[in-house]
Protein backbone atom coordinates (compact mmCIF):
# COMPACT_ATOMS: atom_id res chain seq x y z
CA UNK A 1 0.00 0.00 0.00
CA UNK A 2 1.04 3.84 -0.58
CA UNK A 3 1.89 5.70 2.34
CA UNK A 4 -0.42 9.10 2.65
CA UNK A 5 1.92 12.11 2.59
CA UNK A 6 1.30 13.66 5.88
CA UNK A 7 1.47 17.24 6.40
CA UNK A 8 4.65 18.74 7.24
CA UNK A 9 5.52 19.77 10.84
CA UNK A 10 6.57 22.63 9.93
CA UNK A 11 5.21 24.99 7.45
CA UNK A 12 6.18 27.95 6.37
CA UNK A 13 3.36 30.37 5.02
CA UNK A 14 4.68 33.54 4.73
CA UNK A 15 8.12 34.97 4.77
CA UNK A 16 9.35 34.17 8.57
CA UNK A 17 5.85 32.93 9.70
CA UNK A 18 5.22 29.03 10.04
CA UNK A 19 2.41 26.61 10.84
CA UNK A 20 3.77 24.07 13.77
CA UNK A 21 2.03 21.22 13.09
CA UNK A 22 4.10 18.84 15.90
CA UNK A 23 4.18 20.47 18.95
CA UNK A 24 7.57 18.81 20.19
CA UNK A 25 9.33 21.61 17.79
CA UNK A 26 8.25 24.20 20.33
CA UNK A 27 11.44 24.11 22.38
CA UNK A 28 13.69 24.96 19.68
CA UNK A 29 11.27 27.33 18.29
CA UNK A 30 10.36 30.05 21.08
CA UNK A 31 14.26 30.32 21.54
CA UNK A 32 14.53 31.94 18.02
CA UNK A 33 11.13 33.76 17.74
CA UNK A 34 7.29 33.98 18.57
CA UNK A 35 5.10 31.24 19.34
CA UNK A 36 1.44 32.22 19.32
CA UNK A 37 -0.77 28.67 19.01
CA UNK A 38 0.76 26.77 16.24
CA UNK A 39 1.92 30.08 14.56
CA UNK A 40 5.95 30.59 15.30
CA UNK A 41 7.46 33.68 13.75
CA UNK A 42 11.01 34.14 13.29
CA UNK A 43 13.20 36.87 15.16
CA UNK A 44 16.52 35.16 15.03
CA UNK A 45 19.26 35.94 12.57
CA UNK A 46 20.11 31.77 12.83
CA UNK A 47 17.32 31.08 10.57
CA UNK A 48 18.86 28.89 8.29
CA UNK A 49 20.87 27.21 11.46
CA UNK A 50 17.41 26.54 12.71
CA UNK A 51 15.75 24.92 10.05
CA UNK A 52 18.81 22.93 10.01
CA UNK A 53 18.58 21.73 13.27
CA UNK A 54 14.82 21.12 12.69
CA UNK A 55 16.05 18.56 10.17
CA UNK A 56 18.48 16.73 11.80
CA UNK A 57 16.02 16.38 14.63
CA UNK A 58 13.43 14.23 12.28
CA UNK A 59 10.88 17.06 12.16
CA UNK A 60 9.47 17.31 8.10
CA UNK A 61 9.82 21.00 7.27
CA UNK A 62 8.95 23.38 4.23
CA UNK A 63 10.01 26.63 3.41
CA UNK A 64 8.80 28.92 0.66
CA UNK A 65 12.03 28.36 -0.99
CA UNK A 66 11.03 24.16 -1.41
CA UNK A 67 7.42 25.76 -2.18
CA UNK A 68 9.08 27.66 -5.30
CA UNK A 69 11.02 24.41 -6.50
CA UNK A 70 8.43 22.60 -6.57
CA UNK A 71 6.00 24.66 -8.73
CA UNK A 72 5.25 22.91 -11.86
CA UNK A 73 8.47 23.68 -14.85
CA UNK A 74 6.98 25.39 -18.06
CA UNK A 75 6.62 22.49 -20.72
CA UNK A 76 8.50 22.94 -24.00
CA UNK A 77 7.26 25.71 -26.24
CA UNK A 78 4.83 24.80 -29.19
CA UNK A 79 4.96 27.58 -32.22
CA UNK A 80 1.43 28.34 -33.22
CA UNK A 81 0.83 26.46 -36.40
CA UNK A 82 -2.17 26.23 -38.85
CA UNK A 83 -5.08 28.83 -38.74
CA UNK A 84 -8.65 27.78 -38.48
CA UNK A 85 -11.61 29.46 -38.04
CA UNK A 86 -13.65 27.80 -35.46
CA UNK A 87 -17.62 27.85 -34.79
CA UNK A 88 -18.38 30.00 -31.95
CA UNK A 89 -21.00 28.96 -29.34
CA UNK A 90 -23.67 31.18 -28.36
CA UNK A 91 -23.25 33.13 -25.45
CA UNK A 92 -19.61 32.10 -25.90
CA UNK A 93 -16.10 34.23 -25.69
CA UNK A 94 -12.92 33.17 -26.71
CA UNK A 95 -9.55 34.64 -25.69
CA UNK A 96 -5.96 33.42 -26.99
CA UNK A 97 -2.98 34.14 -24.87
CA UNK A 98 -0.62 36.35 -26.36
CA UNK A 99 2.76 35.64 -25.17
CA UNK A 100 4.13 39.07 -26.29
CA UNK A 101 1.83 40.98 -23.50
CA UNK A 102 1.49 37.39 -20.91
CA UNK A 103 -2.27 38.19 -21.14
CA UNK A 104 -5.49 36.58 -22.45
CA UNK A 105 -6.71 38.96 -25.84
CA UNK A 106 -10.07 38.40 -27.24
CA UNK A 107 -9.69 36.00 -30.25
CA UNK A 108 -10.55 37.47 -33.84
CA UNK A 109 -13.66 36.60 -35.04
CA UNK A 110 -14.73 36.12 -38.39
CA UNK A 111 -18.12 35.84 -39.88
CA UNK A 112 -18.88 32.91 -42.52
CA UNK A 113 -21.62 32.38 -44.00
CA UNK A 114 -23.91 34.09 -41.54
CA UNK A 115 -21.97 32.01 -38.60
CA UNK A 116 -19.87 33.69 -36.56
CA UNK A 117 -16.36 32.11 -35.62
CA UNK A 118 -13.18 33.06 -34.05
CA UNK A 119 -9.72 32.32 -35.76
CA UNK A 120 -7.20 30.15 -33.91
CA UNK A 121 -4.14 28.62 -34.02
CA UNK A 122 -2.78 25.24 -34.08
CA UNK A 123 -1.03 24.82 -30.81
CA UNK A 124 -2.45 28.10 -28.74
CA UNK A 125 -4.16 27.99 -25.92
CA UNK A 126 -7.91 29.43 -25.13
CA UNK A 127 -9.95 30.86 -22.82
CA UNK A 128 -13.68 29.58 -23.24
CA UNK A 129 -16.27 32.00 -21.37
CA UNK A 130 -20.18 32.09 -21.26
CA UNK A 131 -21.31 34.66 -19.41
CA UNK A 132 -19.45 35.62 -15.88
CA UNK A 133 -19.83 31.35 -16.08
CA UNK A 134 -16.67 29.98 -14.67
CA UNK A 135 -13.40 29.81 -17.91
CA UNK A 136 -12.94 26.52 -19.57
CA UNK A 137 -9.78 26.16 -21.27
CA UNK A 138 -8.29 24.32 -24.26
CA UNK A 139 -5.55 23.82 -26.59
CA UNK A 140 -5.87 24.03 -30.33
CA UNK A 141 -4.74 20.98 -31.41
CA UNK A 142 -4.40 19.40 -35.36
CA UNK A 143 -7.52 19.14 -37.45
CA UNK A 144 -8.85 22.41 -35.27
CA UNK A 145 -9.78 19.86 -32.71
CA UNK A 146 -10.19 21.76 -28.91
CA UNK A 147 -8.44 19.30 -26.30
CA UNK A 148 -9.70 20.36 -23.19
CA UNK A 149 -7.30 21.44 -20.26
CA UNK A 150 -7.02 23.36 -16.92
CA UNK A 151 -5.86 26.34 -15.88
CA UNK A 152 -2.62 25.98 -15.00
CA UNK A 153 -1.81 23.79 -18.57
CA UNK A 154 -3.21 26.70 -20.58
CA UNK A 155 -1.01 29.38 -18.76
CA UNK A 156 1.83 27.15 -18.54
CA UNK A 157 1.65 26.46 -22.29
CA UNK A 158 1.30 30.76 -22.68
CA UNK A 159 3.94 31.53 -21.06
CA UNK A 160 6.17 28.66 -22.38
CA UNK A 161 5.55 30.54 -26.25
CA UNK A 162 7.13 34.17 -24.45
CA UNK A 163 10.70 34.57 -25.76
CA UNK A 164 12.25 35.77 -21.74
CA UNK A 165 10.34 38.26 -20.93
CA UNK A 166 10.59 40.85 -18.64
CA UNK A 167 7.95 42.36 -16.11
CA UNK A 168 8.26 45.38 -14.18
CA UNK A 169 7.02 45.99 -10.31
CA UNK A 170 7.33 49.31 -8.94
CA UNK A 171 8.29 51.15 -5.25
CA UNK A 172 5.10 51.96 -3.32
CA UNK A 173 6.93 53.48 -0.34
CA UNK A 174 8.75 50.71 0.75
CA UNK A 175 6.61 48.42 -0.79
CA UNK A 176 6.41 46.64 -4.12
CA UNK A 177 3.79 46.51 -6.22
CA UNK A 178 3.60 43.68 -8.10
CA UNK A 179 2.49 43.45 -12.04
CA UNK A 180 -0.83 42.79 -12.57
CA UNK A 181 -0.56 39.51 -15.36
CA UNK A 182 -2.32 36.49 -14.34
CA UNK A 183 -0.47 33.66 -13.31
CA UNK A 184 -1.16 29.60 -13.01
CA UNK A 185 -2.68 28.93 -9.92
CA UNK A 186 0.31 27.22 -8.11
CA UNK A 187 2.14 30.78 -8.78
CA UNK A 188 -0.60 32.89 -7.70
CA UNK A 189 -1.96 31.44 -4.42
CA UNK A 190 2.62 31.49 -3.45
CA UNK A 191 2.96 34.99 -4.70
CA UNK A 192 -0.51 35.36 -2.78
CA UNK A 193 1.20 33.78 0.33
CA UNK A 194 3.58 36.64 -0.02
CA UNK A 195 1.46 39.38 -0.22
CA UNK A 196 0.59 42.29 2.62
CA UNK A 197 -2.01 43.81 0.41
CA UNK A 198 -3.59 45.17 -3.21
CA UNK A 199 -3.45 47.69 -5.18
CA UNK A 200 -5.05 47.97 -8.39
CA UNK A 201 -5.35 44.21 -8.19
CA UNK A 202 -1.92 43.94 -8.16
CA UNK A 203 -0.17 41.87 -5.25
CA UNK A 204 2.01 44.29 -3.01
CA UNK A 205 4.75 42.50 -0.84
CA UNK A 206 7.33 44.09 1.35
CA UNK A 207 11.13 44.08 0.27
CA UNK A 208 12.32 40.75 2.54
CA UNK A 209 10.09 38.73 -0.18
CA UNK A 210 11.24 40.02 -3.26
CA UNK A 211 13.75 37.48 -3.77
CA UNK A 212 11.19 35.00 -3.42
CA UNK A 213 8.62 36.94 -5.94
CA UNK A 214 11.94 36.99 -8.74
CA UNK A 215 12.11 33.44 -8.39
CA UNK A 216 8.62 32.70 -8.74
CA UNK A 217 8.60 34.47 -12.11
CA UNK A 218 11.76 32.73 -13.16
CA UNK A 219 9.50 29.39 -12.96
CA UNK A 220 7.77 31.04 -15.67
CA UNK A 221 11.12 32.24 -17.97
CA UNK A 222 9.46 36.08 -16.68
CA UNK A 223 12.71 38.28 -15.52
CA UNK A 224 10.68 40.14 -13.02
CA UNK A 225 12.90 43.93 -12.26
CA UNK A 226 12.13 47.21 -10.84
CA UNK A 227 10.69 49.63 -12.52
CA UNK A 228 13.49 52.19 -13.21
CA UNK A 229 11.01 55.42 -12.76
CA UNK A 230 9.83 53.94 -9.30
CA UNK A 231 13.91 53.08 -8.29
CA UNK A 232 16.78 55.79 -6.60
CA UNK A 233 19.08 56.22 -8.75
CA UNK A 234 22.44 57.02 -6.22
């Protein structure tokens, strides 16, 4: 039989604040920081000495750093092929990802015939909505077939088409504002898991997890920088 995977014991959920899942941890915790129920945040400079210990001590631990490995790679890039024109449901829009602006653009449409249809590509992905209904997704595959997938496919596929791109956040006091492209759902709910707030609907962290946010985006090939106009220039 499989063995269930068990939670960890200790959890980290935001930069320096864990869930502590076993309580026997608590004595080496509350020497380096504060324990409040099962929350512990860190005060100590010995962080990585810590989780070290932790370790050796049998206790399963996670940090957002084995949260960012473990984020699904981008799978390799498929060129959009073949145009078709495809019927389009009623009540139905379609949106293509454009890896040029890592965003979901309405898809052309084309009347024939009295129907009307939207042009796709072989090998791009879509973004099926009815409504404010819940997006379905797909891939255009050969024969302008639709194979259906979810979320985090279709965005993974997008962003695997972008030739390394680069994003831009920007200095909100001494906060960053984060850009405002959406993101497969393992990559949102971490950078989410960062955040202290919104603005615009963007996610704004504070500077200790901006290392984190940089290598979040590299998961996607994004080179995520700060905005030069929002950055001191001494």
């Amino acid at each position: 039989m499989k063995s269930i995977d068990r939670p960890y014991d200790i959890d980290e959920i935001a930069p320096g604040r864990f869930v502590v899942r076993d309580t026997r941890a608590n004595t080496l915790l509350k020497r380096e920081g504060d324990l409040e129920g099962r929350l512990f945040t860190l005060r100590s400079w010995r962080r990585d000495g810590l989780l070290a210990r932790l370790r050796e001590r049998g206790f399963r631990v996670r940090t957002l750093e084995d949260r960012v490995r473990a984020l699904p790679p981008l799978p390799p890039p498929v060129p959009a092929g073949v145009a078709f024109w495809h019927p389009l449901p009623d009540n139905e829009r379609w949106s293509v990802f454009d890896p040029q602006r890592l965003d979901w653009v309405p898809a052309p449409e084309e009347r024939r015939n009295g129907v009307v249809g939207c042009v796709v590509r072989q090998g791009q992905v879509i973004r099926r909505r009815r409504g404010r209904g819940v997006p379905r997704y797909a891939l255009v595959a050969a024969g302008a077939t639709l194979r259906t997938i979810n979320e985090t496919e279709a965005l993974l596929r997008g962003y695997a088409q972008a030739a390394t791109p680069t994003l831009a956040a920007r200095r909100d006091g001494e906060r960053l504002v984060l850009p405002a492209h959406p993101l497969p759902p393992p990559h949102r709910s971490l950078i989410h898991s960062l955040a202290v707030d919104t603005a615009d609907n963007c996610p704004v962290i504070m500077p200790d997890a901006w290392t984190l946010a940089q290598a979040i985006y590299a998961r996607l090939g994004v080179r995520l920088v700060l905005s030069k106009s929002y950055t001191n220039d001494d």
